[in-house]
Short mmCIF file of C-alpha atoms in Angstrom, two decimals:
data_model
loop_
_atom_site.label_atom_id
_atom_site.label_comp_id
_atom_site.label_asym_id
_atom_site.label_seq_id
_atom_site.Cartn_x
_atom_site.Cartn_y
_atom_site.Cartn_z
CA MET A 1 135.30 177.46 119.92
CA LEU A 2 136.36 174.14 119.38
CA LEU A 3 134.26 171.38 118.81
CA PHE A 4 135.37 167.15 119.30
CA ALA A 5 133.99 163.71 119.05
CA SER A 6 130.44 163.86 119.37
CA VAL A 7 129.79 167.34 119.09
CA ALA A 8 132.18 167.00 116.85
CA ASP A 9 130.28 164.82 114.45
CA ARG A 10 126.60 166.67 114.79
CA ALA A 11 128.13 170.16 113.82
CA GLY A 12 130.26 168.92 110.78
CA THR A 13 133.78 171.19 111.60
CA ARG A 14 136.08 171.20 114.77
CA ARG A 15 136.45 174.85 114.43
CA VAL A 16 134.29 176.76 114.81
CA GLU A 17 135.33 181.24 114.44
CA LEU A 18 132.34 183.34 116.51
CA PRO A 19 132.38 187.23 116.79
CA TYR A 20 132.69 188.14 120.72
CA VAL A 21 131.26 190.77 122.72
CA ALA A 22 133.00 192.93 125.55
CA GLY A 23 130.99 190.49 128.45
CA ASP A 24 131.25 187.63 127.27
CA THR A 25 130.45 184.11 129.28
CA VAL A 26 130.72 181.58 128.89
CA ALA A 27 126.50 180.13 128.06
CA SER A 28 126.65 183.78 126.26
CA ILE A 29 129.10 182.68 123.70
CA ARG A 30 127.54 179.28 123.23
CA ALA A 31 123.59 180.71 122.97
CA ARG A 32 125.48 182.32 120.06
CA LEU A 33 126.43 178.61 119.18
CA LEU A 34 123.76 176.96 119.11
CA GLU A 35 121.84 179.88 117.24
CA ARG A 36 123.85 178.21 114.40
CA PHE A 37 124.09 174.70 115.19
CA PRO A 38 120.68 173.80 116.94
CA GLN A 39 121.34 170.37 116.17
CA LEU A 40 123.60 170.74 119.44
CA ALA A 41 121.60 171.79 122.63
CA ALA A 42 120.99 167.94 123.20
CA ALA A 43 124.12 168.56 124.76
CA VAL A 44 123.95 170.46 126.54
CA PRO A 45 123.14 168.97 129.69
CA THR A 46 126.23 166.71 129.71
CA LEU A 47 128.89 169.18 128.17
CA MET A 48 131.94 170.49 130.12
CA TYR A 49 133.95 173.61 128.60
CA ALA A 50 137.17 175.31 128.13
CA ILE A 51 138.93 178.68 128.35
CA ASN A 52 141.98 178.81 126.99
CA GLU A 53 142.60 174.75 127.93
CA GLU A 54 141.10 175.65 131.40
CA TYR A 55 137.92 173.91 132.98
CA ALA A 56 135.64 176.37 133.34
CA ARG A 57 132.14 176.97 134.46
CA GLU A 58 129.40 178.84 132.19
CA SER A 59 129.38 181.62 134.66
CA ASP A 60 132.64 182.12 133.49
CA PRO A 61 133.90 185.31 131.92
CA VAL A 62 135.76 184.69 128.51
CA PRO A 63 138.23 186.82 126.80
CA ALA A 64 139.21 188.71 123.98
CA GLY A 65 141.08 185.89 121.95
CA ALA A 66 140.22 183.19 124.03
CA THR A 67 139.98 179.50 122.22
CA LEU A 68 137.14 178.23 124.55
CA ALA A 69 136.88 173.90 123.71
CA MET A 70 133.46 172.22 123.97
CA ILE A 71 133.76 168.86 125.85
CA PRO A 72 131.87 166.19 125.70
CA PRO A 73 132.27 163.21 128.84
CA VAL A 74 135.76 161.96 128.20
CA SER A 75 136.20 158.85 127.37
CA GLY A 76 140.21 158.18 127.30
CA GLY A 77 142.25 155.50 128.99
CA MET B 1 158.38 162.96 134.24
CA LEU B 2 156.72 162.02 130.32
CA ILE B 3 153.72 163.17 129.64
CA ARG B 4 152.27 162.81 126.35
CA VAL B 5 149.49 162.34 123.17
CA THR B 6 150.65 161.08 120.61
CA PRO B 7 149.38 158.67 117.59
CA ASP B 8 152.43 156.42 117.86
CA GLU B 9 152.73 153.00 118.45
CA LEU B 10 153.09 153.20 123.03
CA ASP B 11 156.40 151.86 123.49
CA THR B 12 156.03 150.23 127.30
CA ALA B 13 160.83 149.98 127.25
CA GLU B 14 160.53 154.42 126.66
CA ALA B 15 158.13 154.25 129.29
CA ILE B 16 159.59 152.29 132.01
CA GLN B 17 163.05 153.71 131.32
CA ALA B 18 160.95 157.48 131.71
CA ALA B 19 159.92 156.68 134.97
CA GLY B 20 162.75 154.68 136.89
CA SER B 21 165.26 156.87 139.21
CA PRO B 22 167.87 154.85 141.08
CA ALA B 23 165.99 155.62 144.71
CA ALA B 24 163.03 153.02 143.38
CA GLY B 25 162.44 149.50 144.18
CA ALA B 26 159.62 149.47 142.40
CA ILE B 27 157.73 151.11 138.87
CA ASN B 28 154.09 149.92 138.22
CA VAL B 29 153.14 149.50 134.66
CA PHE B 30 149.89 149.87 133.30
CA LEU B 31 148.52 149.33 130.26
CA GLY B 32 145.01 150.04 128.39
CA VAL B 33 144.19 147.63 126.39
CA VAL B 34 141.79 148.03 122.78
CA ARG B 35 139.29 144.54 123.92
CA ASP B 36 136.76 143.38 121.28
CA ASN B 37 133.62 143.81 123.12
CA ASN B 38 131.42 146.58 124.86
CA LEU B 39 127.60 146.19 127.14
CA GLY B 40 127.54 143.58 124.66
CA ARG B 41 128.66 144.14 121.42
CA ARG B 42 131.17 142.77 119.92
CA VAL B 43 134.22 146.16 118.49
CA GLN B 44 135.66 145.67 115.33
CA TYR B 45 138.24 148.52 116.85
CA LEU B 46 138.10 151.83 117.96
CA GLU B 47 138.30 155.80 117.18
CA TYR B 48 140.22 158.43 119.42
CA ASP B 49 139.97 161.67 119.65
CA ALA B 50 141.22 164.51 121.58
CA TYR B 51 142.13 167.37 121.93
CA PRO B 52 145.92 166.85 122.47
CA SER B 53 147.44 170.06 123.98
CA MET B 54 144.75 170.29 126.78
CA ALA B 55 144.65 166.45 127.34
CA GLU B 56 148.60 166.70 127.23
CA LYS B 57 148.28 169.48 130.11
CA VAL B 58 145.50 167.53 132.23
CA MET B 59 147.42 164.28 132.48
CA ARG B 60 150.09 166.12 133.24
CA GLU B 61 148.44 167.46 136.33
CA LEU B 62 147.97 164.73 137.35
CA ALA B 63 151.08 163.12 137.58
CA VAL B 64 152.20 166.24 139.29
CA GLU B 65 149.76 165.69 142.40
CA ALA B 66 149.49 161.35 141.61
CA LYS B 67 153.73 162.85 142.39
CA GLU B 68 152.75 164.51 145.67
CA ARG B 69 149.86 162.20 146.58
CA PHE B 70 151.61 158.99 146.19
CA ALA B 71 155.96 159.89 146.75
CA LEU B 72 156.48 159.19 143.00
CA GLU B 73 159.62 159.38 142.13
CA ASP B 74 159.03 159.72 139.19
CA CYS B 75 155.79 158.83 135.80
CA ALA B 76 155.08 158.16 132.39
CA VAL B 77 151.30 158.67 131.35
CA LEU B 78 150.83 158.35 127.76
CA HIS B 79 147.86 158.17 126.11
CA ARG B 80 147.31 157.13 121.65
CA THR B 81 144.85 158.38 119.88
CA GLY B 82 143.37 157.67 116.04
CA ARG B 83 142.33 154.28 115.02
CA LEU B 84 143.44 151.15 117.69
CA GLU B 85 142.69 147.81 116.43
CA ILE B 86 141.95 145.30 119.09
CA GLY B 87 145.14 143.98 121.02
CA GLU B 88 146.09 147.40 120.82
CA ALA B 89 147.35 149.60 123.57
CA SER B 90 145.60 152.91 124.24
CA LEU B 91 146.57 154.34 127.81
CA LEU B 92 150.98 153.64 129.56
CA ILE B 93 150.91 154.19 132.98
CA ALA B 94 154.52 153.51 134.39
CA VAL B 95 154.64 154.90 137.34
CA SER B 96 158.45 154.41 140.23
CA CYS B 97 157.83 154.43 143.62
CA GLY B 98 160.18 153.72 146.81
CA HIS B 99 157.84 149.86 147.75
CA ARG B 100 155.30 148.25 145.63
CA ALA B 101 152.29 149.54 147.64
CA ALA B 102 152.61 153.09 146.52
CA SER B 103 153.21 152.13 142.70
CA PHE B 104 149.78 149.78 142.67
CA GLU B 105 147.44 152.84 143.76
CA ALA B 106 149.26 155.54 142.14
CA GLY B 107 148.66 154.12 138.79
CA HIS B 108 145.66 152.55 140.39
CA TRP B 109 144.00 156.49 141.27
CA LEU B 110 145.64 157.31 137.46
CA VAL B 111 144.17 155.72 134.93
CA ASN B 112 139.95 156.74 137.62
CA GLU B 113 141.76 160.29 137.84
CA ILE B 114 141.93 160.08 133.47
CA LYS B 115 139.12 158.68 132.95
CA LYS B 116 137.23 161.73 134.66
CA LYS B 117 139.12 164.29 132.80
CA VAL B 118 141.38 164.03 130.53
CA PRO B 119 139.70 165.93 127.03
CA VAL B 120 140.26 162.49 125.26
CA TRP B 121 137.32 160.38 123.55
CA LYS B 122 136.81 157.11 122.12
CA LYS B 123 134.70 155.95 119.54
CA GLU B 124 133.43 151.92 118.80
CA VAL B 125 133.24 150.88 115.55
CA TRP B 126 130.89 147.03 115.59
CA GLU B 127 130.12 145.33 111.87
CA ASP B 128 126.99 147.48 112.27
CA GLY B 129 127.62 150.78 112.88
CA GLU B 130 129.47 153.28 115.53
CA ALA B 131 129.56 155.39 118.51
CA TRP B 132 131.04 157.42 120.42
CA VAL B 133 131.52 156.48 124.57
CA GLU B 134 129.79 158.66 127.32
CA GLY B 135 132.66 157.54 130.03
CA PRO B 136 130.86 156.47 133.21
CA GLU B 137 133.36 158.74 135.61
CA SER B 138 133.19 161.08 133.28
CA LEU B 139 132.59 165.05 134.87
CA GLY B 140 130.09 165.39 131.94
CA ILE B 141 127.57 162.54 133.38
CA GLN B 142 128.65 162.95 136.59
CA GLN B 143 127.41 166.55 136.18
CA ALA B 144 124.36 166.08 134.69
CA PRO B 145 120.98 165.00 135.87
CA ALA B 146 120.80 161.40 137.71
CA SER B 147 117.77 161.02 134.86
CA MET B 148 120.50 161.05 132.48
CA ARG B 149 122.94 159.19 133.75
#
């Protein structure tokens, strides 16, 4: 799982390896992440997600070995 | 088509050359630059974070869509990362078209879409603190309950 910007700062890391369980979705992996980093819960309402560099929904299945990213509200430009 | 996320200074001449085409009658160049103030606070500098590979992918998808929508001849979209001082360019868009009107529209459309979708983040650093900016147009803010915006 890749973390960026405000989320990386809150977690104190930019990369987290998480165990994978068959049938995992973005939401189930996020729940596992929040157990380790409860301080990220406040960010959840505005978070977007990406699976292998494509925007994904919370309910989307995550393939084994996928790179999941948490995308806080973007502010490029 | 030139698409790049880079810590290096953005080169306007390179982008114009990349976006150029013999069939173009107009090349429109947009630069997003670092402003010394935001929401009443004095900004000292900005620090940009990015998910570079995904940012380039999303920028390319938007460039392809813009090319189709506005009948562009070609385009260049570059975003800089890392520490940027006041006045430095963070975003560079160059689009070429047969005629001028579509080039202005395409540039405007691309900036707006980039601010919604491209995974890049800016942190404002003030004299007495710092904060990550959450873009009001970003998909993340748009999906949040109205009470949180």
